[in-house]
Amino acid sequence: MTESVLDYMTRLGRAAREASRVLARASTAQKNRALQAAAEALDAARAELVAANELDLAAGRDNGLEPAMLDRLALTPKVIDSMIEGLRQVATLPDPIGEIQGMRYLPSGIQVGKMRVPLGVIGIIYESRPNVTIDAASLCLKSGNATILRGGSEAIHSNQAIARCIQAGLAEAGLPASAVQVVETTDRAAVGALITLPEFVDVIVPRGGKGLIERISREAKVPVIKHLDGVCHVYVDVAADIDKAIRVCDNAKTQRYSPCNTMETLLVHAAIAARVLPPLAAIYRDKGVELRGDGQTRALLGGDVLEASEDDWYAEYNAPILAIRVVDSLDAAIEHINTYGSQHTDAIVTENFSDARRFLTEVDSSSVMVNASTRFADGFEYGLGAEIGISTDKLHARGPVGLDGLTSEKYVVFGDGHVRT
Ligand SMILES: NC(=O)C1=CN([C@@H]2O[C@H](COP(=O)(O)OP(=O)(O)OC[C@H]3O[C@@H](n4cnc5c(N)ncnc54)[C@H](OP(=O)(O)O)[C@@H]3O)[C@@H](O)[C@H]2O)C=CC1
Ligand SMILES: N[C@@H](CCC(=O)OP(=O)(O)O)C(=O)O
């Protein structure tokens, strides 16, 4: 690259801003055509996608990437199928843009309502999971936003190959190429530039862990919707149904280890621990989950449970490791979650209505659940059609973010020569 990273990102930003104006007025049919054509292009480019992905996987293996990371990086035929299906599904979702709600006449005679509009230009920084490139591009496109995508550096070749398919879709629909731009450098200075260009970028969505959080908090000059780490809990209450507790706690930990909505700490009421923990530990041991517990847990479960340290209560393992703590009350469980959690997703297992209600009210997280696995925290599972990710912020959008979360509203006013007196 001959130009500086800042100049490169500024060029992308300026082009995105121009494209955002075209996208904001693009018809639903035109946006859907781009999505369908991108799906066709992906289907036709399977061999090219696999070849590009193999470059990333080979580099990942050489650099000692963990198996779980390689798994997220892999563009298997199944993942490619799901990307194609994802594009087609987003094309079938209702277009939120232009919808006017709440129109009413006011005493002055004017008519006032609210119109749903795109945010403008969205910069997304995300992990080395190439399918996210399609999720992010498709949702931003359908919601009329231009986007600048900065995926994880390990996925650079895969993302460029996917970008070519998206470009083919945009061209087919007569939309500007700069409506979706995938950053072509792995230099982290590009992230630094993207988050400091408020004239060209309206909002940043960072999906990632602690290092990313720190940089964004320190440097961002653009509004941010954080999609950050998930230190998720399940609390098994004294009034839990044991079968439900075992099903939920097994699924919340072992259905998939890497996602941000996987349980990292299990809290169990002392009065029920002897009935819940031994059968659960047997399941976890069988599946190769490493257990780390407090004194009461270790006394119940035996020597292979490592002693949990203070750091374990804060840990997001994204791996087959689980911290377990026995607590004396619902208050202690809520206190633990609000102290050590990341305000992502937390669940209670209980048959007691009042305990469930207190948990829902007092746990300060983006999703709180009763008798359900934390793994449900997902835009598709919540009926949004798809998701950009799970917002751990409180403003604008909280929890799984779909099309609506990528839009805003503006007032629209109709008069007929009305003037204010
Ligand atoms: N809430 C949500 O919706 C989601 C949250 N996550 C969270 O993401 C984390 C796992 O993903 P992981 O890949 O490890 O996340 P990372 O934070 O390591 O990486 C995510 C992205 O951020 C970039 N990045 C990280 N640190 C910096 C920095 N200091 N400066 C510039 N760019 C940076 C990475 O770039 P580079 O490639 O150069 O490292 C990558 O593009 C977990 O904590 C998980 O919970 C994941 C998915 C969804
Ligand atoms: N909502 C997603 C989890 C979010 C996500 O993509 O996480 P990750 O696997 O860390 O990239 C799901 O339930 O699969």
Short mmCIF file of C-alpha atoms and ligand atoms in Angstrom, two decimals:
data_model
loop_
_atom_site.label_atom_id
_atom_site.label_comp_id
_atom_site.label_asym_id
_atom_site.label_seq_id
_atom_site.Cartn_x
_atom_site.Cartn_y
_atom_site.Cartn_z
CA MET A 1 0.00 0.00 0.00
CA THR A 2 1.63 3.28 -1.10
CA GLU A 3 -0.70 5.69 0.72
CA SER A 4 -0.71 5.94 4.53
CA VAL A 5 -3.28 3.90 6.47
CA LEU A 6 -4.95 7.13 7.57
CA ASP A 7 -5.23 8.35 3.95
CA TYR A 8 -6.56 4.95 2.89
CA MET A 9 -9.21 4.90 5.62
CA THR A 10 -10.15 8.51 4.92
CA ARG A 11 -10.67 7.56 1.27
CA LEU A 12 -12.89 4.66 2.34
CA GLY A 13 -14.79 6.91 4.73
CA ARG A 14 -15.43 9.59 2.11
CA ALA A 15 -16.64 7.00 -0.42
CA ALA A 16 -18.86 5.38 2.21
CA ARG A 17 -20.44 8.71 3.07
CA GLU A 18 -21.30 9.29 -0.60
CA ALA A 19 -22.65 5.75 -0.96
CA SER A 20 -24.76 6.14 2.18
CA ARG A 21 -26.80 8.85 0.46
CA VAL A 22 -27.52 6.55 -2.49
CA LEU A 23 -28.40 3.64 -0.19
CA ALA A 24 -30.71 5.76 1.93
CA ARG A 25 -32.92 6.33 -1.11
CA ALA A 26 -32.47 2.89 -2.72
CA SER A 27 -35.68 0.95 -3.21
CA THR A 28 -36.43 -2.24 -1.33
CA ALA A 29 -36.38 -4.14 -4.63
CA GLN A 30 -32.93 -2.80 -5.48
CA LYS A 31 -31.50 -3.75 -2.07
CA ASN A 32 -33.07 -7.20 -2.29
CA ARG A 33 -31.67 -7.65 -5.79
CA ALA A 34 -28.17 -6.90 -4.47
CA LEU A 35 -28.63 -9.46 -1.67
CA GLN A 36 -29.94 -12.15 -4.02
CA ALA A 37 -27.19 -11.47 -6.56
CA ALA A 38 -24.53 -11.65 -3.82
CA ALA A 39 -25.99 -15.03 -2.81
CA GLU A 40 -25.71 -16.21 -6.43
CA ALA A 41 -22.14 -14.90 -6.62
CA LEU A 42 -21.19 -16.78 -3.42
CA ASP A 43 -22.70 -19.96 -4.80
CA ALA A 44 -20.71 -19.57 -8.02
CA ALA A 45 -17.48 -18.78 -6.15
CA ARG A 46 -17.39 -21.77 -3.79
CA ALA A 47 -14.03 -23.01 -5.09
CA GLU A 48 -12.49 -19.55 -4.91
CA LEU A 49 -13.83 -19.06 -1.36
CA VAL A 50 -12.42 -22.38 -0.19
CA ALA A 51 -9.03 -21.62 -1.77
CA ALA A 52 -8.86 -18.20 -0.10
CA ASN A 53 -9.97 -19.70 3.19
CA GLU A 54 -7.30 -22.40 2.92
CA LEU A 55 -4.65 -19.63 2.81
CA ASP A 56 -6.04 -18.25 6.08
CA LEU A 57 -6.35 -21.68 7.69
CA ALA A 58 -2.79 -22.61 6.70
CA ALA A 59 -1.45 -19.36 8.14
CA GLY A 60 -3.56 -19.92 11.26
CA ARG A 61 -2.20 -23.43 11.73
CA ASP A 62 1.39 -22.17 11.22
CA ASN A 63 0.78 -19.48 13.83
CA GLY A 64 -0.57 -22.00 16.35
CA LEU A 65 -4.19 -20.79 16.30
CA GLU A 66 -6.35 -22.70 18.79
CA PRO A 67 -8.68 -25.38 17.32
CA ALA A 68 -11.72 -23.32 18.37
CA MET A 69 -10.37 -20.31 16.45
CA LEU A 70 -9.62 -22.44 13.39
CA ASP A 71 -13.16 -23.75 13.63
CA ARG A 72 -14.59 -20.20 13.55
CA LEU A 73 -12.30 -19.33 10.65
CA ALA A 74 -13.22 -22.31 8.47
CA LEU A 75 -15.45 -21.78 5.42
CA THR A 76 -16.85 -25.29 5.18
CA PRO A 77 -19.53 -26.11 2.56
CA LYS A 78 -22.05 -25.90 5.42
CA VAL A 79 -20.90 -22.41 6.42
CA ILE A 80 -21.02 -21.27 2.78
CA ASP A 81 -24.55 -22.71 2.51
CA SER A 82 -25.58 -20.80 5.62
CA MET A 83 -24.09 -17.54 4.27
CA ILE A 84 -26.08 -17.96 1.04
CA GLU A 85 -29.21 -18.81 3.02
CA GLY A 86 -28.57 -15.83 5.33
CA LEU A 87 -28.45 -13.40 2.37
CA ARG A 88 -31.69 -14.83 0.99
CA GLN A 89 -33.38 -14.60 4.38
CA VAL A 90 -32.38 -10.98 4.87
CA ALA A 91 -33.81 -10.26 1.40
CA THR A 92 -37.16 -11.62 2.61
CA LEU A 93 -37.23 -9.51 5.79
CA PRO A 94 -39.50 -6.46 5.75
CA ASP A 95 -37.59 -3.28 4.86
CA PRO A 96 -37.73 -1.02 7.92
CA ILE A 97 -36.68 2.11 6.03
CA GLY A 98 -39.25 4.78 5.31
CA GLU A 99 -41.86 3.38 7.66
CA ILE A 100 -43.81 6.24 9.22
CA GLN A 101 -45.48 5.67 12.58
CA GLY A 102 -47.57 7.59 15.06
CA MET A 103 -48.80 10.22 12.57
CA ARG A 104 -51.30 12.47 14.33
CA TYR A 105 -52.84 15.91 14.02
CA LEU A 106 -51.91 18.44 16.68
CA PRO A 107 -54.00 21.41 17.83
CA SER A 108 -51.95 23.74 15.60
CA GLY A 109 -53.15 21.76 12.59
CA ILE A 110 -49.80 20.19 11.67
CA GLN A 111 -49.45 16.44 11.37
CA VAL A 112 -46.47 14.92 13.21
CA GLY A 113 -45.04 11.38 13.08
CA LYS A 114 -41.76 9.49 12.98
CA MET A 115 -40.00 8.00 9.97
CA ARG A 116 -37.49 5.15 10.25
CA VAL A 117 -34.16 6.05 8.62
CA PRO A 118 -30.69 4.52 8.26
CA LEU A 119 -27.89 5.54 10.63
CA GLY A 120 -25.65 6.42 7.66
CA VAL A 121 -22.17 4.87 7.68
CA ILE A 122 -21.48 2.02 10.09
CA GLY A 123 -17.95 0.80 10.83
CA ILE A 124 -17.82 -2.75 12.17
CA ILE A 125 -14.73 -4.31 13.78
CA TYR A 126 -15.13 -8.01 14.38
CA GLU A 127 -13.45 -11.32 15.00
CA SER A 128 -11.85 -13.73 12.52
CA ARG A 129 -15.12 -15.34 11.51
CA PRO A 130 -15.67 -14.74 7.79
CA ASN A 131 -19.40 -15.50 7.86
CA VAL A 132 -19.83 -12.34 9.98
CA THR A 133 -18.77 -10.37 6.87
CA ILE A 134 -21.95 -11.56 5.16
CA ASP A 135 -24.19 -11.07 8.23
CA ALA A 136 -22.91 -7.52 8.74
CA ALA A 137 -22.96 -6.55 5.06
CA SER A 138 -26.45 -7.92 4.47
CA LEU A 139 -28.07 -6.30 7.50
CA CYS A 140 -26.39 -2.94 6.85
CA LEU A 141 -27.39 -3.02 3.18
CA LYS A 142 -31.01 -3.93 3.90
CA SER A 143 -31.23 -1.18 6.51
CA GLY A 144 -29.89 1.36 3.98
CA ASN A 145 -26.53 1.91 5.64
CA ALA A 146 -23.12 2.02 3.98
CA THR A 147 -20.61 -0.05 5.87
CA ILE A 148 -16.86 -0.36 6.36
CA LEU A 149 -15.97 -3.85 7.57
CA ARG A 150 -12.78 -4.59 9.46
CA GLY A 151 -12.71 -8.32 10.16
CA GLY A 152 -10.08 -10.19 12.15
CA SER A 153 -6.64 -10.29 10.54
CA GLU A 154 -6.55 -14.11 10.42
CA ALA A 155 -9.52 -14.02 8.00
CA ILE A 156 -8.13 -11.46 5.53
CA HIS A 157 -8.06 -13.67 2.41
CA SER A 158 -11.49 -15.17 3.11
CA ASN A 159 -12.98 -11.73 3.69
CA GLN A 160 -11.53 -10.35 0.45
CA ALA A 161 -13.01 -13.29 -1.48
CA ILE A 162 -16.41 -12.70 0.16
CA ALA A 163 -16.10 -8.97 -0.58
CA ARG A 164 -15.78 -9.76 -4.30
CA CYS A 165 -19.13 -11.60 -4.17
CA ILE A 166 -20.77 -8.69 -2.35
CA GLN A 167 -19.36 -6.32 -4.98
CA ALA A 168 -20.87 -8.49 -7.72
CA GLY A 169 -24.25 -8.23 -5.98
CA LEU A 170 -24.03 -4.44 -5.63
CA ALA A 171 -23.03 -4.05 -9.30
CA GLU A 172 -25.91 -6.26 -10.45
CA ALA A 173 -28.35 -4.03 -8.54
CA GLY A 174 -26.77 -0.78 -9.77
CA LEU A 175 -25.66 0.20 -6.26
CA PRO A 176 -22.26 1.83 -5.60
CA ALA A 177 -19.32 -0.45 -4.84
CA SER A 178 -18.49 1.68 -1.79
CA ALA A 179 -21.82 0.73 -0.15
CA VAL A 180 -19.92 -2.19 1.41
CA GLN A 181 -16.15 -1.87 1.79
CA VAL A 182 -14.01 -4.55 3.36
CA VAL A 183 -10.75 -3.10 4.71
CA GLU A 184 -7.86 -4.56 2.75
CA THR A 185 -5.10 -4.17 5.34
CA THR A 186 -4.58 -6.06 8.60
CA ASP A 187 -2.73 -3.06 10.07
CA ARG A 188 -4.50 -2.18 13.32
CA ALA A 189 -3.85 1.47 12.52
CA ALA A 190 -6.90 1.07 10.24
CA VAL A 191 -9.01 0.47 13.36
CA GLY A 192 -7.46 3.54 14.98
CA ALA A 193 -8.38 5.62 11.90
CA LEU A 194 -11.90 4.22 11.55
CA ILE A 195 -12.86 5.16 15.09
CA THR A 196 -11.61 8.73 14.73
CA LEU A 197 -13.38 9.82 11.54
CA PRO A 198 -16.69 11.25 12.79
CA GLU A 199 -17.14 13.26 9.59
CA PHE A 200 -17.42 10.03 7.58
CA VAL A 201 -18.52 7.36 10.07
CA ASP A 202 -21.75 7.68 12.09
CA VAL A 203 -21.39 4.72 14.40
CA ILE A 204 -18.85 2.02 15.24
CA VAL A 205 -19.85 -1.51 16.22
CA PRO A 206 -16.90 -3.24 17.90
CA ARG A 207 -17.36 -7.01 18.38
CA GLY A 208 -14.51 -8.31 20.46
CA GLY A 209 -12.77 -8.79 23.76
CA LYS A 210 -10.93 -6.72 26.35
CA GLY A 211 -8.04 -5.39 24.17
CA LEU A 212 -10.49 -3.99 21.67
CA ILE A 213 -12.65 -2.47 24.44
CA GLU A 214 -9.67 -0.65 25.91
CA ARG A 215 -8.63 0.86 22.61
CA ILE A 216 -12.15 1.93 21.69
CA SER A 217 -12.77 3.47 25.11
CA ARG A 218 -9.49 5.39 24.89
CA GLU A 219 -9.57 6.60 21.30
CA ALA A 220 -13.05 6.56 19.73
CA LYS A 221 -14.42 9.89 18.54
CA VAL A 222 -17.34 8.22 16.78
CA PRO A 223 -20.39 6.97 18.75
CA VAL A 224 -20.02 3.30 19.63
CA ILE A 225 -22.49 0.44 20.09
CA LYS A 226 -20.36 -2.03 22.04
CA HIS A 227 -20.73 -5.73 21.28
CA LEU A 228 -18.36 -7.00 23.88
CA ASP A 229 -17.43 -10.00 25.94
CA GLY A 230 -19.92 -12.33 27.55
CA VAL A 231 -19.25 -13.44 31.10
CA CYS A 232 -22.61 -15.20 31.26
CA HIS A 233 -24.10 -16.98 34.28
CA VAL A 234 -26.74 -19.53 35.08
CA TYR A 235 -28.02 -19.44 38.67
CA VAL A 236 -29.71 -22.61 39.91
CA ASP A 237 -32.13 -21.38 42.53
CA VAL A 238 -33.21 -23.26 45.66
CA ALA A 239 -36.61 -23.73 43.97
CA ALA A 240 -35.20 -25.13 40.71
CA ASP A 241 -36.60 -28.16 38.93
CA ILE A 242 -33.55 -30.44 38.85
CA ASP A 243 -34.20 -31.84 35.36
CA LYS A 244 -34.64 -28.37 33.91
CA ALA A 245 -31.49 -27.19 35.71
CA ILE A 246 -29.43 -30.02 34.24
CA ARG A 247 -30.76 -29.49 30.71
CA VAL A 248 -30.23 -25.73 30.80
CA CYS A 249 -26.79 -25.84 32.44
CA ASP A 250 -25.54 -28.54 30.08
CA ASN A 251 -26.73 -26.65 26.99
CA ALA A 252 -25.55 -23.24 28.21
CA LYS A 253 -21.99 -24.55 28.59
CA THR A 254 -21.51 -27.31 26.06
CA GLN A 255 -23.71 -26.59 23.01
CA ARG A 256 -20.82 -24.43 21.71
CA TYR A 257 -17.84 -23.25 23.71
CA SER A 258 -16.67 -20.13 21.83
CA PRO A 259 -19.72 -17.81 21.53
CA CYS A 260 -20.14 -14.81 23.73
CA ASN A 261 -23.48 -16.15 25.09
CA THR A 262 -22.02 -19.39 26.47
CA MET A 263 -22.18 -19.78 30.27
CA GLU A 264 -18.82 -19.14 31.94
CA THR A 265 -19.85 -19.30 35.63
CA LEU A 266 -22.44 -21.55 37.24
CA LEU A 267 -23.95 -20.39 40.53
CA VAL A 268 -25.85 -22.91 42.64
CA HIS A 269 -27.88 -22.36 45.82
CA ALA A 270 -26.27 -24.20 48.75
CA ALA A 271 -29.50 -26.00 49.67
CA ILE A 272 -29.78 -27.70 46.28
CA ALA A 273 -26.08 -28.04 45.36
CA ALA A 274 -25.73 -31.67 46.51
CA ARG A 275 -28.58 -32.70 44.17
CA VAL A 276 -27.57 -30.63 41.14
CA LEU A 277 -23.81 -30.51 41.03
CA PRO A 278 -22.86 -34.24 41.00
CA PRO A 279 -25.03 -35.17 37.97
CA LEU A 280 -24.01 -31.99 36.17
CA ALA A 281 -20.33 -32.57 36.91
CA ALA A 282 -20.66 -36.06 35.44
CA ILE A 283 -21.97 -34.57 32.19
CA TYR A 284 -19.24 -31.95 32.07
CA ARG A 285 -16.50 -34.48 32.83
CA ASP A 286 -17.85 -36.73 30.13
CA LYS A 287 -17.62 -33.87 27.62
CA GLY A 288 -14.12 -32.86 28.77
CA VAL A 289 -15.05 -29.62 30.50
CA GLU A 290 -12.47 -28.48 33.05
CA LEU A 291 -14.16 -27.47 36.32
CA ARG A 292 -12.92 -24.78 38.68
CA GLY A 293 -14.82 -24.29 41.93
CA ASP A 294 -14.99 -22.61 45.29
CA GLY A 295 -14.45 -24.58 48.52
CA GLN A 296 -18.03 -25.90 48.76
CA THR A 297 -18.04 -27.03 45.14
CA ARG A 298 -14.72 -28.84 45.56
CA ALA A 299 -15.95 -30.50 48.76
CA LEU A 300 -18.97 -31.83 46.87
CA LEU A 301 -17.29 -32.80 43.63
CA GLY A 302 -13.85 -33.97 44.63
CA GLY A 303 -10.23 -33.44 43.84
CA ASP A 304 -10.22 -33.01 40.07
CA VAL A 305 -12.04 -29.67 40.45
CA LEU A 306 -9.37 -26.96 40.47
CA GLU A 307 -9.58 -24.16 43.00
CA ALA A 308 -11.22 -21.09 41.43
CA SER A 309 -9.35 -17.82 41.92
CA GLU A 310 -10.79 -14.30 41.95
CA ASP A 311 -9.75 -14.03 38.26
CA ASP A 312 -11.96 -17.01 37.38
CA TRP A 313 -15.11 -15.12 38.41
CA TYR A 314 -14.22 -12.43 35.85
CA ALA A 315 -13.11 -14.89 33.16
CA GLU A 316 -14.60 -15.36 29.72
CA TYR A 317 -12.99 -18.66 28.75
CA ASN A 318 -14.63 -19.21 25.33
CA ALA A 319 -13.44 -22.77 25.95
CA PRO A 320 -14.43 -25.98 27.76
CA ILE A 321 -13.73 -24.53 31.19
CA LEU A 322 -16.41 -23.68 33.77
CA ALA A 323 -16.21 -21.80 37.08
CA ILE A 324 -18.68 -22.96 39.75
CA ARG A 325 -19.67 -21.18 42.96
CA VAL A 326 -22.12 -22.22 45.67
CA VAL A 327 -24.10 -19.26 47.04
CA ASP A 328 -26.30 -18.94 50.12
CA SER A 329 -29.13 -16.89 48.63
CA LEU A 330 -30.69 -15.28 45.59
CA ASP A 331 -29.25 -11.97 46.84
CA ALA A 332 -25.74 -13.43 46.78
CA ALA A 333 -26.28 -14.74 43.24
CA ILE A 334 -27.52 -11.37 41.97
CA GLU A 335 -24.65 -9.61 43.75
CA HIS A 336 -22.12 -11.98 42.16
CA ILE A 337 -23.54 -11.48 38.65
CA ASN A 338 -23.71 -7.70 38.92
CA THR A 339 -20.13 -7.62 40.30
CA TYR A 340 -18.32 -10.05 38.01
CA GLY A 341 -20.54 -10.29 34.92
CA SER A 342 -20.32 -8.28 31.72
CA GLN A 343 -24.01 -7.29 31.46
CA HIS A 344 -24.43 -9.65 28.51
CA THR A 345 -26.78 -12.60 29.29
CA ASP A 346 -27.72 -14.30 32.56
CA ALA A 347 -30.31 -16.92 33.49
CA ILE A 348 -32.06 -18.25 36.58
CA VAL A 349 -33.49 -21.77 36.90
CA THR A 350 -36.39 -21.67 39.31
CA GLU A 351 -40.04 -22.64 39.78
CA ASN A 352 -40.52 -19.74 42.19
CA PHE A 353 -42.30 -16.81 40.55
CA SER A 354 -41.05 -14.20 43.01
CA ASP A 355 -37.43 -15.31 42.67
CA ALA A 356 -37.75 -15.24 38.88
CA ARG A 357 -39.24 -11.77 39.00
CA ARG A 358 -36.54 -10.45 41.33
CA PHE A 359 -33.82 -11.92 39.08
CA LEU A 360 -35.33 -10.32 35.96
CA THR A 361 -35.63 -6.96 37.69
CA GLU A 362 -32.32 -6.83 39.55
CA VAL A 363 -29.80 -8.43 37.19
CA ASP A 364 -28.49 -5.60 35.00
CA SER A 365 -27.79 -7.46 31.75
CA SER A 366 -28.88 -7.13 28.12
CA SER A 367 -30.80 -10.44 28.29
CA VAL A 368 -32.14 -12.01 31.49
CA MET A 369 -33.79 -15.40 31.23
CA VAL A 370 -35.90 -17.76 33.31
CA ASN A 371 -35.51 -21.52 32.78
CA ALA A 372 -33.81 -21.09 29.41
CA SER A 373 -30.26 -21.50 28.15
CA THR A 374 -28.09 -18.38 27.72
CA ARG A 375 -27.28 -19.72 24.22
CA PHE A 376 -30.66 -18.37 23.09
CA ALA A 377 -29.30 -14.81 23.19
CA ASP A 378 -29.17 -14.47 19.42
CA GLY A 379 -31.00 -12.34 16.86
CA PHE A 380 -32.22 -15.29 14.84
CA GLU A 381 -33.46 -17.11 17.97
CA TYR A 382 -35.22 -13.93 19.11
CA GLY A 383 -37.07 -13.69 15.79
CA LEU A 384 -35.11 -10.72 14.37
CA GLY A 385 -34.20 -12.68 11.23
CA ALA A 386 -30.46 -12.23 11.79
CA GLU A 387 -28.11 -10.18 13.95
CA ILE A 388 -25.08 -7.93 13.80
CA GLY A 389 -24.22 -9.19 17.27
CA ILE A 390 -25.22 -8.68 20.87
CA SER A 391 -25.02 -5.16 22.15
CA THR A 392 -23.72 -4.89 25.70
CA ASP A 393 -24.42 -1.16 25.63
CA LYS A 394 -27.48 0.44 27.17
CA LEU A 395 -28.06 3.23 24.71
CA HIS A 396 -29.66 2.95 21.27
CA ALA A 397 -29.67 -0.86 21.10
CA ARG A 398 -29.33 -3.49 23.82
CA GLY A 399 -29.04 -7.27 23.35
CA PRO A 400 -29.24 -8.93 19.91
CA VAL A 401 -29.19 -6.23 17.22
CA GLY A 402 -31.12 -6.77 13.97
CA LEU A 403 -32.33 -4.41 11.27
CA ASP A 404 -34.14 -2.04 13.63
CA GLY A 405 -31.00 -1.59 15.75
CA LEU A 406 -29.22 -0.27 12.65
CA THR A 407 -31.77 2.44 12.12
CA SER A 408 -32.99 5.56 13.83
CA GLU A 409 -36.11 7.69 13.62
CA LYS A 410 -36.64 11.24 12.55
CA TYR A 411 -39.70 13.42 12.99
CA VAL A 412 -41.71 14.17 9.89
CA VAL A 413 -44.12 17.07 9.88
CA PHE A 414 -46.86 17.81 7.32
CA GLY A 415 -48.47 21.20 7.11
CA ASP A 416 -50.46 23.05 4.52
CA GLY A 417 -48.89 26.47 4.86
CA HIS A 418 -49.20 26.27 8.64
CA VAL A 419 -47.25 28.86 10.69
CA ARG A 420 -46.56 29.02 14.41
CA THR A 421 -48.37 31.71 16.35
N1 LIG B 1 -21.23 -9.29 21.95
C1 LIG B 1 -21.09 -9.88 20.76
O1 LIG B 1 -21.98 -9.85 19.92
C2 LIG B 1 -19.85 -10.61 20.42
C3 LIG B 1 -18.76 -10.59 21.26
N2 LIG B 1 -17.62 -11.27 20.92
C4 LIG B 1 -16.50 -11.26 21.85
O2 LIG B 1 -15.27 -11.23 21.11
C5 LIG B 1 -14.27 -11.92 21.82
C6 LIG B 1 -13.68 -13.04 21.01
O3 LIG B 1 -13.22 -12.66 19.78
P1 LIG B 1 -11.69 -12.36 19.50
O4 LIG B 1 -11.42 -12.61 18.06
O5 LIG B 1 -10.83 -13.01 20.49
O6 LIG B 1 -11.73 -10.79 19.80
P2 LIG B 1 -10.61 -9.72 19.65
O7 LIG B 1 -11.04 -8.59 20.50
O8 LIG B 1 -9.25 -10.28 19.84
O9 LIG B 1 -10.69 -9.32 18.10
C7 LIG B 1 -11.85 -8.79 17.52
C8 LIG B 1 -11.45 -7.73 16.51
O10 LIG B 1 -10.91 -6.61 17.19
C9 LIG B 1 -9.61 -6.32 16.68
N3 LIG B 1 -8.79 -5.83 17.79
C10 LIG B 1 -8.58 -6.43 18.98
N4 LIG B 1 -7.80 -5.66 19.75
C11 LIG B 1 -7.49 -4.56 19.03
C12 LIG B 1 -6.70 -3.39 19.28
N5 LIG B 1 -6.07 -3.20 20.43
N6 LIG B 1 -6.61 -2.47 18.30
C13 LIG B 1 -7.23 -2.64 17.12
N7 LIG B 1 -7.98 -3.72 16.84
C14 LIG B 1 -8.12 -4.67 17.77
C15 LIG B 1 -9.13 -7.63 16.11
O11 LIG B 1 -8.13 -7.38 15.18
P3 LIG B 1 -6.87 -8.37 14.93
O12 LIG B 1 -7.34 -9.37 13.98
O13 LIG B 1 -5.82 -7.47 14.41
O14 LIG B 1 -6.51 -9.01 16.26
C16 LIG B 1 -10.40 -8.19 15.51
O15 LIG B 1 -10.67 -7.59 14.28
C17 LIG B 1 -14.96 -12.53 23.01
O16 LIG B 1 -14.71 -11.68 24.10
C18 LIG B 1 -16.43 -12.53 22.61
O17 LIG B 1 -17.31 -12.52 23.68
C19 LIG B 1 -17.53 -11.99 19.77
C20 LIG B 1 -18.60 -12.04 18.92
C21 LIG B 1 -19.84 -11.36 19.16
N1 LIG B 2 -25.49 -14.86 18.60
C1 LIG B 2 -24.42 -15.76 18.29
C2 LIG B 2 -23.28 -15.52 19.25
C3 LIG B 2 -22.53 -14.28 18.90
C4 LIG B 2 -21.29 -14.66 18.16
O1 LIG B 2 -21.30 -14.63 16.96
O2 LIG B 2 -20.27 -15.05 18.89
P1 LIG B 2 -18.84 -15.66 18.41
O3 LIG B 2 -19.03 -17.11 18.17
O4 LIG B 2 -17.94 -15.36 19.55
O5 LIG B 2 -18.42 -14.96 17.16
C5 LIG B 2 -24.88 -17.19 18.45
O6 LIG B 2 -25.63 -17.46 19.35
O7 LIG B 2 -24.40 -18.04 17.70
#
